Structures are given as C-alpha cells and as structure tokens.
Amino acid sequence: MKTRTKRITQHAACTQPFLLVCCYICSMIIALIIYLAGGTVYAYTNLMYLPITLVAVTRGKIHGMIHACVSGLVIGPFMPLNQFQATQYPVNWLMRLAIFVMVAFVIGFLADYYKANYEQNLRRERTLQKAQSATLFSLVKLLESRDVTSGAHVERVSSSCKLLAEELQRLPKFQKQVDSAYIETLYEACPLHDIGKVGIADDILLKPGKLTEKEFEVMKTHTVIGAETLSEIQQKYPGNKFLQMGIALTRSHHEKWDGSGYPDRSAGDAIPLSARIVALADVYDALRSKRPYKPGYSHEKAVEIIKHERGRHFDPVITDVFLAHEKSFQTLYDQFNEEGAVPLR
C-alpha cells in the first residue's frame, strides 16, 4: 500500500503543473472564442467556468481564485460587450469577475476540505495497517519461538513467493490480477501462512519423528486455525486486502491442484492464486531444509520432485515458471542462513 500511495502522489505532483498550464491556455482559447463569436453578451462566457472549476478542484481555492481573476480580466475591460459596443460597462465585467472568484472559492474550499479529510483518513489507515502488521508479526515471532524451523523458513518462502509472483506478472494470463500492489501484499501476508501452528500442541508440532495418522490430522488443522484467527480480525476491518490475502493463503496453501489437498479439497483455479504460489514455494523450501525427521535435499532433487508433481500438487503454469527460473530460487535459498538472514530484495 505504501508503494502504491507513493506512486500516486508522485504522479499527481507531476501532472498538476501541466494541468494548471493547460487551464490557462484553455482560458485564452475560450476568450478568443468569445471575442470571435461577437462578445460577452453571448452565452459563450459560461465556458470559462470549465478551466476555473478544474483549477479549483485540482489546486485548491487559492489557485482557483487567482485563475478566476485572470479569466475575469481576460474577458473584462478590453472585451467588447458585442460588436456594436466597443467596451463593456465596468459593472458588467466587475460583477462577472466577482462571480468567477466566488465560484472558485466555494469549489476550491470544498476540494481542500475533502483532500484534507482524505489525507487524514489515509494517515489513519497507514497507522492502523502498521499496528495490524506489528501484531501479526508478533504472532509469527511467537510461532518461531516454538517451532525452531520456522524463522528462516518464513523469510525464504516470502521472498520465493515474491520472485514467483514477479515472473507470473510477465505472463498475459496473470497481468490483470498480479500487479505491483498484489506482489507487495503477497510478500507482506506470506509470513502468516503457518500462523495457525500456534494452536498445535508441542508434542505434535515439535515431534522429532514422523507423525502418526492421527497426529497428522491434528497438524492439518493449523490451516483452519490460522484462517479463522485472521477472519476474526477481519470482521473489525472488512475490506482489508492484506487480511483477505492472508486468510486465503493461510487456509489454502496445502490444497493441491488435483483436489487431494486439505482442508477443503479444492482443485485447480478454485484454489486462490496466492495459495497456489505459496504451496510451491513452501514445498521447495521444506524439501531443501533439514528437519528432525529428514535430511535437506539438494536443489536438483527438490526440482525433480516438484517437476513430478506438476499438475498434481502444483499449478502447471506456476510450476513451469519455477522450472524456468529454478537457478534464481536456488540462489535465493542459498542467500539465507539458518538464523534467517534476509537476502537483498
């Protein structure tokens, strides 16, 4: 959100001076039209409200009133009332100028008010988002303190998801859905994918060996626990895209393309895109990483396993993107250490 807001602000800063110049040029053109049409006695003077309104809306009441004065003078003392009368009576153009200024003041005042209100709401939203992110990050760190394999894993998966999403953005199929805001939100929400493990008992979460079938059923519930926890937060902040994506990828990152995953046995495109991205990044990292119940696999072996699961566990298109850039994922993984050092983004 921060990047998107900054980009909008920069764009507005670049376009406003251009609009101001265009409005003054427009006023000159309108003055010429009024003159050629026969003078200010005709209705063409009303066209001048267009540039005045545009300046007042985009630049506020001060610039709007200045532009109104210039416009009033342009079709004022030197502009004929009509072709039979060389000049206007002073009361005519002075009254018009005063009306122009009043209109610019009212419109500019309202524009300034709503702009200030918008900026205040934007600051509140940023503060709220920071508070939410800090709270959720604390939960992730709490999980890390319980599960010694989670720290570097969380960082690596987040960066891998960002890399995958950036490559997906280049494909026509995903260009409408995967923009820079989507990638940023995915990167920020990705650490939440295992947040539900805080509700899993230590004797299962930290078990050094393979889980029994019953224990694995309990472990599966971390997807639902995490999604329901985030859903409770979302009830207070509906429409928050960060939470929406967090819920989707937390609940569905263990779903499989062929429908054999959990907890909902969703299949294909019914699985949220964010969860399909996390699924591949999560498995690649788990394969590469050493665990109490298995050694860490080589990059080559991990790639072979993922290739074999194309169209079964993983989205075929996402798998193809991963395979096309597998060396980048290997480099990214190797840039971390087991303490979770963050690579260059």
Short mmCIF file of C-alpha atoms in Angstrom, two decimals:
data_model
loop_
_atom_site.label_atom_id
_atom_site.label_comp_id
_atom_site.label_asym_id
_atom_site.label_seq_id
_atom_site.Cartn_x
_atom_site.Cartn_y
_atom_site.Cartn_z
CA MET A 1 0.00 0.00 0.00
CA LYS A 2 2.84 2.37 0.87
CA THR A 3 4.42 1.91 -2.57
CA ARG A 4 1.09 2.38 -4.35
CA THR A 5 0.32 5.57 -2.40
CA LYS A 6 3.80 6.96 -3.07
CA ARG A 7 3.42 6.25 -6.79
CA ILE A 8 0.03 8.01 -6.93
CA THR A 9 1.44 11.02 -5.06
CA GLN A 10 4.40 11.30 -7.43
CA HIS A 11 2.12 11.05 -10.45
CA ALA A 12 -0.16 13.77 -9.07
CA ALA A 13 2.83 16.04 -8.37
CA CYS A 14 3.97 15.68 -12.00
CA THR A 15 0.55 16.20 -13.61
CA GLN A 16 -0.73 19.17 -11.56
CA PRO A 17 1.62 21.84 -13.04
CA PHE A 18 0.80 20.54 -16.53
CA LEU A 19 -2.92 20.79 -15.80
CA LEU A 20 -2.50 24.33 -14.49
CA VAL A 21 -0.73 25.44 -17.67
CA CYS A 22 -3.39 23.71 -19.79
CA CYS A 23 -6.13 25.52 -17.88
CA TYR A 24 -4.57 28.93 -18.55
CA ILE A 25 -4.18 28.05 -22.21
CA CYS A 26 -7.80 26.88 -22.23
CA SER A 27 -8.92 30.21 -20.76
CA MET A 28 -7.07 32.09 -23.50
CA ILE A 29 -8.73 29.92 -26.15
CA ILE A 30 -12.15 30.50 -24.60
CA ALA A 31 -11.52 34.26 -24.53
CA LEU A 32 -10.68 34.11 -28.25
CA ILE A 33 -13.85 32.13 -28.93
CA ILE A 34 -15.92 34.73 -27.04
CA TYR A 35 -14.33 37.55 -28.99
CA LEU A 36 -14.78 35.89 -32.38
CA ALA A 37 -18.37 34.90 -31.51
CA GLY A 38 -19.34 38.53 -31.05
CA GLY A 39 -18.55 39.49 -27.44
CA THR A 40 -19.52 38.79 -23.86
CA VAL A 41 -23.19 39.40 -24.43
CA TYR A 42 -23.46 35.83 -25.71
CA ALA A 43 -23.55 32.63 -23.61
CA TYR A 44 -20.01 31.60 -24.55
CA THR A 45 -18.72 33.31 -21.38
CA ASN A 46 -20.07 30.35 -19.43
CA LEU A 47 -17.32 28.20 -20.95
CA MET A 48 -14.89 29.96 -18.64
CA TYR A 49 -16.32 28.05 -15.68
CA LEU A 50 -14.67 24.88 -17.02
CA PRO A 51 -10.99 25.85 -16.50
CA ILE A 52 -11.85 27.75 -13.31
CA THR A 53 -13.52 24.67 -11.84
CA LEU A 54 -10.68 22.38 -12.92
CA VAL A 55 -8.03 24.61 -11.30
CA ALA A 56 -10.06 24.96 -8.09
CA VAL A 57 -10.60 21.19 -7.84
CA THR A 58 -7.00 20.20 -8.56
CA ARG A 59 -5.06 23.07 -6.95
CA GLY A 60 -7.38 24.39 -4.23
CA LYS A 61 -9.12 27.68 -3.56
CA ILE A 62 -6.08 29.99 -3.75
CA HIS A 63 -5.01 28.91 -7.22
CA GLY A 64 -8.65 28.73 -8.24
CA MET A 65 -9.33 32.35 -7.19
CA ILE A 66 -6.17 33.56 -8.93
CA HIS A 67 -7.21 31.82 -12.11
CA ALA A 68 -10.72 33.24 -11.74
CA CYS A 69 -9.29 36.78 -11.54
CA VAL A 70 -7.17 36.23 -14.64
CA SER A 71 -10.14 34.78 -16.51
CA GLY A 72 -12.37 37.63 -15.41
CA LEU A 73 -9.86 40.19 -16.63
CA VAL A 74 -9.25 38.40 -19.94
CA ILE A 75 -12.93 38.81 -20.84
CA GLY A 76 -13.24 42.03 -18.87
CA PRO A 77 -12.38 45.67 -19.61
CA PHE A 78 -10.93 45.12 -23.10
CA MET A 79 -13.52 42.66 -24.37
CA PRO A 80 -16.48 44.13 -26.28
CA LEU A 81 -19.96 43.55 -24.94
CA ASN A 82 -20.93 42.95 -28.56
CA GLN A 83 -19.83 44.09 -31.99
CA PHE A 84 -21.87 47.31 -31.74
CA GLN A 85 -20.39 48.42 -28.43
CA ALA A 86 -16.61 48.74 -28.21
CA THR A 87 -16.25 48.03 -24.50
CA GLN A 88 -18.26 46.68 -21.62
CA TYR A 89 -19.65 48.72 -18.79
CA PRO A 90 -17.34 48.30 -15.73
CA VAL A 91 -20.20 46.93 -13.66
CA ASN A 92 -20.62 44.06 -16.16
CA TRP A 93 -17.11 42.68 -16.09
CA LEU A 94 -16.52 43.50 -12.41
CA MET A 95 -19.65 41.56 -11.44
CA ARG A 96 -18.59 38.65 -13.66
CA LEU A 97 -15.10 38.67 -12.16
CA ALA A 98 -16.58 38.63 -8.63
CA ILE A 99 -18.83 35.70 -9.53
CA PHE A 100 -15.89 33.82 -11.02
CA VAL A 101 -13.90 34.35 -7.81
CA MET A 102 -16.81 33.26 -5.60
CA VAL A 103 -17.33 30.10 -7.63
CA ALA A 104 -13.61 29.29 -7.47
CA PHE A 105 -13.59 29.92 -3.70
CA VAL A 106 -16.54 27.61 -2.99
CA ILE A 107 -15.30 24.79 -5.22
CA GLY A 108 -11.71 25.18 -4.01
CA PHE A 109 -12.81 25.27 -0.37
CA LEU A 110 -14.72 22.00 -0.78
CA ALA A 111 -11.81 20.44 -2.70
CA ASP A 112 -9.34 21.46 0.04
CA TYR A 113 -11.68 20.14 2.74
CA TYR A 114 -12.14 16.73 1.13
CA LYS A 115 -8.45 16.49 0.27
CA ALA A 116 -7.51 17.17 3.90
CA ASN A 117 -10.12 14.66 5.06
CA TYR A 118 -8.80 12.06 2.61
CA GLU A 119 -5.20 12.58 3.73
CA GLN A 120 -6.25 12.29 7.38
CA ASN A 121 -8.07 9.02 6.68
CA LEU A 122 -5.05 7.81 4.72
CA ARG A 123 -2.75 8.52 7.67
CA ARG A 124 -5.14 6.69 9.99
CA GLU A 125 -5.24 3.73 7.60
CA ARG A 126 -1.45 3.62 7.46
CA THR A 127 -1.23 3.73 11.25
CA LEU A 128 -3.84 1.01 11.53
CA GLN A 129 -2.08 -1.16 8.95
CA LYS A 130 1.23 -0.76 10.78
CA ALA A 131 -0.45 -1.76 14.05
CA GLN A 132 -2.06 -4.78 12.40
CA SER A 133 1.19 -5.81 10.75
CA ALA A 134 3.07 -5.43 14.02
CA THR A 135 0.50 -7.54 15.87
CA LEU A 136 0.53 -10.28 13.25
CA PHE A 137 4.32 -10.19 13.06
CA SER A 138 4.39 -10.73 16.82
CA LEU A 139 2.27 -13.85 16.34
CA VAL A 140 4.69 -15.08 13.67
CA LYS A 141 7.62 -14.50 16.04
CA LEU A 142 5.71 -16.37 18.74
CA LEU A 143 5.40 -19.31 16.38
CA GLU A 144 9.11 -19.03 15.58
CA SER A 145 9.93 -19.28 19.30
CA ARG A 146 8.02 -22.58 19.45
CA ASP A 147 9.00 -24.08 16.10
CA VAL A 148 12.73 -23.76 15.53
CA THR A 149 12.31 -24.49 11.81
CA SER A 150 10.00 -21.53 11.18
CA GLY A 151 12.29 -18.48 11.28
CA ALA A 152 14.42 -18.79 8.15
CA HIS A 153 11.64 -20.79 6.50
CA VAL A 154 9.21 -17.87 6.79
CA GLU A 155 11.68 -15.42 5.29
CA ARG A 156 12.70 -17.72 2.46
CA VAL A 157 9.14 -18.60 1.49
CA SER A 158 8.12 -14.93 1.47
CA SER A 159 10.98 -13.99 -0.83
CA SER A 160 10.37 -17.01 -3.07
CA CYS A 161 6.70 -16.08 -3.39
CA LYS A 162 7.65 -12.57 -4.38
CA LEU A 163 10.02 -13.91 -7.02
CA LEU A 164 7.36 -16.27 -8.40
CA ALA A 165 4.74 -13.51 -8.50
CA GLU A 166 7.11 -11.14 -10.32
CA GLU A 167 7.65 -13.75 -13.02
CA LEU A 168 3.93 -14.55 -13.23
CA GLN A 169 3.25 -10.85 -13.77
CA ARG A 170 5.03 -11.11 -17.13
CA LEU A 171 2.51 -13.66 -18.40
CA PRO A 172 -0.64 -12.35 -20.17
CA LYS A 173 -2.82 -14.73 -18.13
CA PHE A 174 -1.91 -13.04 -14.84
CA GLN A 175 -1.21 -9.43 -15.82
CA LYS A 176 -4.62 -8.15 -14.72
CA GLN A 177 -4.50 -9.89 -11.36
CA VAL A 178 -0.82 -9.72 -10.47
CA ASP A 179 0.26 -6.09 -10.32
CA SER A 180 2.81 -4.40 -8.09
CA ALA A 181 0.25 -3.95 -5.29
CA TYR A 182 -0.63 -7.65 -5.41
CA ILE A 183 3.04 -8.62 -5.20
CA GLU A 184 3.64 -6.29 -2.27
CA THR A 185 0.59 -7.59 -0.40
CA LEU A 186 1.60 -11.19 -1.08
CA TYR A 187 5.10 -10.59 0.26
CA GLU A 188 3.74 -8.98 3.41
CA ALA A 189 1.00 -11.57 4.00
CA CYS A 190 3.07 -14.66 3.20
CA PRO A 191 4.64 -14.95 6.70
CA LEU A 192 1.13 -15.68 8.00
CA HIS A 193 0.80 -18.96 6.11
CA ASP A 194 1.74 -21.12 9.13
CA ILE A 195 0.33 -18.82 11.82
CA GLY A 196 -2.19 -21.48 12.85
CA LYS A 197 0.63 -23.67 14.20
CA VAL A 198 0.48 -21.61 17.39
CA GLY A 199 -2.62 -23.68 18.18
CA ILE A 200 -0.88 -27.04 17.71
CA ALA A 201 0.34 -28.85 20.83
CA ASP A 202 4.12 -29.10 21.33
CA ASP A 203 4.14 -32.89 21.38
CA ILE A 204 2.91 -32.83 17.77
CA LEU A 205 4.50 -29.61 16.48
CA LEU A 206 7.95 -30.45 17.84
CA LYS A 207 7.87 -34.21 17.40
CA PRO A 208 11.29 -35.29 16.01
CA GLY A 209 9.94 -38.27 14.08
CA LYS A 210 7.21 -38.89 11.55
CA LEU A 211 3.69 -38.06 12.70
CA THR A 212 1.10 -40.79 13.10
CA GLU A 213 -2.05 -40.57 11.01
CA LYS A 214 -3.99 -39.21 13.96
CA GLU A 215 -1.27 -36.64 14.76
CA PHE A 216 -1.15 -35.57 11.13
CA GLU A 217 -4.90 -34.94 11.18
CA VAL A 218 -4.33 -32.61 14.12
CA MET A 219 -1.45 -30.90 12.32
CA LYS A 220 -3.70 -30.29 9.31
CA THR A 221 -5.94 -28.10 11.45
CA HIS A 222 -3.28 -25.36 11.55
CA THR A 223 -4.67 -24.10 8.22
CA VAL A 224 -8.16 -23.66 9.64
CA ILE A 225 -6.93 -22.27 12.96
CA GLY A 226 -4.84 -19.64 11.18
CA ALA A 227 -7.60 -18.65 8.74
CA GLU A 228 -10.24 -18.40 11.47
CA THR A 229 -7.94 -16.29 13.65
CA LEU A 230 -7.35 -13.84 10.81
CA SER A 231 -11.07 -13.86 9.95
CA GLU A 232 -11.89 -12.65 13.46
CA ILE A 233 -9.53 -9.72 12.93
CA GLN A 234 -11.03 -9.05 9.50
CA GLN A 235 -14.52 -8.68 10.98
CA LYS A 236 -13.34 -5.45 12.58
CA TYR A 237 -11.57 -4.29 9.41
CA PRO A 238 -13.64 -5.51 6.43
CA GLY A 239 -12.18 -4.84 3.02
CA ASN A 240 -8.57 -5.02 4.21
CA LYS A 241 -6.73 -6.64 1.28
CA PHE A 242 -3.79 -7.68 3.43
CA LEU A 243 -6.08 -9.71 5.68
CA GLN A 244 -8.09 -11.05 2.75
CA MET A 245 -4.97 -12.46 1.13
CA GLY A 246 -3.64 -13.66 4.48
CA ILE A 247 -6.81 -15.66 5.10
CA ALA A 248 -6.77 -17.15 1.58
CA LEU A 249 -3.17 -18.32 1.60
CA THR A 250 -3.25 -19.45 5.23
CA ARG A 251 -6.27 -21.68 4.70
CA SER A 252 -5.40 -23.00 1.25
CA HIS A 253 -1.61 -23.30 0.94
CA HIS A 254 -1.87 -27.09 1.50
CA GLU A 255 -4.51 -27.57 -1.19
CA LYS A 256 -3.38 -29.46 -4.30
CA TRP A 257 -4.11 -28.80 -7.94
CA ASP A 258 -5.74 -32.23 -8.36
CA GLY A 259 -8.03 -31.73 -5.34
CA SER A 260 -6.28 -34.14 -2.97
CA GLY A 261 -5.06 -31.49 -0.52
CA TYR A 262 -6.57 -30.07 2.66
CA PRO A 263 -8.61 -28.68 4.39
CA ASP A 264 -11.27 -28.15 1.69
CA ARG A 265 -10.02 -30.44 -1.10
CA SER A 266 -10.24 -27.53 -3.53
CA ALA A 267 -8.83 -28.09 -7.01
CA GLY A 268 -7.46 -26.11 -9.93
CA ASP A 269 -8.31 -22.44 -10.22
CA ALA A 270 -10.71 -22.79 -7.28
CA ILE A 271 -7.60 -22.56 -5.11
CA PRO A 272 -6.70 -18.88 -4.57
CA LEU A 273 -3.71 -17.82 -6.67
CA SER A 274 -1.84 -16.61 -3.60
CA ALA A 275 -2.19 -20.05 -2.02
CA ARG A 276 -1.01 -21.79 -5.20
CA ILE A 277 2.10 -19.61 -5.22
CA VAL A 278 2.78 -20.25 -1.53
CA ALA A 279 2.23 -24.00 -1.99
CA LEU A 280 5.13 -24.35 -4.40
CA ALA A 281 7.46 -22.01 -2.52
CA ASP A 282 6.63 -23.72 0.78
CA VAL A 283 7.31 -27.23 -0.55
CA TYR A 284 10.56 -26.21 -2.26
CA ASP A 285 11.85 -24.74 0.98
CA ALA A 286 10.71 -27.75 3.02
CA LEU A 287 12.48 -30.11 0.61
CA ARG A 288 15.72 -28.15 0.78
CA SER A 289 15.68 -27.74 4.55
CA LYS A 290 16.94 -30.17 7.14
CA ARG A 291 14.26 -31.42 9.52
CA PRO A 292 14.43 -33.69 12.57
CA TYR A 293 12.76 -36.44 10.52
CA LYS A 294 14.69 -35.96 7.23
CA PRO A 295 17.89 -34.52 5.72
CA GLY A 296 17.86 -31.46 3.49
CA TYR A 297 17.62 -32.39 -0.20
CA SER A 298 19.80 -30.91 -2.90
CA HIS A 299 18.38 -28.28 -5.21
CA GLU A 300 18.42 -30.76 -8.08
CA LYS A 301 16.44 -33.37 -6.17
CA ALA A 302 13.92 -30.78 -4.98
CA VAL A 303 13.44 -29.61 -8.58
CA GLU A 304 12.85 -33.19 -9.76
CA ILE A 305 10.20 -33.75 -7.08
CA ILE A 306 8.42 -30.51 -7.97
CA LYS A 307 8.57 -31.35 -11.69
CA HIS A 308 7.00 -34.74 -10.92
CA GLU A 309 4.17 -33.02 -9.01
CA ARG A 310 3.31 -30.65 -11.87
CA GLY A 311 -0.43 -30.83 -12.46
CA ARG A 312 -0.93 -32.98 -9.35
CA HIS A 313 0.23 -30.98 -6.37
CA PHE A 314 1.11 -27.74 -8.16
CA ASP A 315 -0.46 -25.39 -10.68
CA PRO A 316 1.14 -26.35 -14.03
CA VAL A 317 1.74 -22.73 -15.09
CA ILE A 318 3.33 -21.78 -11.77
CA THR A 319 5.43 -24.93 -11.92
CA ASP A 320 6.65 -24.03 -15.41
CA VAL A 321 7.61 -20.54 -14.19
CA PHE A 322 9.51 -22.06 -11.29
CA LEU A 323 11.33 -24.53 -13.56
CA ALA A 324 12.24 -21.76 -16.00
CA HIS A 325 13.87 -19.79 -13.18
CA GLU A 326 14.98 -22.58 -10.85
CA LYS A 327 18.53 -21.20 -10.54
CA SER A 328 17.15 -17.94 -9.17
CA PHE A 329 15.32 -19.88 -6.46
CA GLN A 330 18.46 -21.82 -5.66
CA THR A 331 20.42 -18.58 -5.32
CA LEU A 332 17.71 -17.05 -3.16
CA TYR A 333 17.69 -20.06 -0.84
CA ASP A 334 21.46 -20.04 -0.52
CA GLN A 335 21.49 -16.34 0.40
CA PHE A 336 19.88 -17.17 3.74
CA ASN A 337 21.48 -18.77 6.72
CA GLU A 338 19.69 -20.90 9.27
CA GLU A 339 19.22 -17.90 11.54
CA GLY A 340 17.03 -16.30 8.92
CA ALA A 341 19.26 -13.64 7.41
CA VAL A 342 17.34 -11.66 4.84
CA PRO A 343 18.69 -11.51 1.28
CA LEU A 344 18.70 -8.42 -0.85
CA ARG A 345 15.16 -7.87 -2.25
#
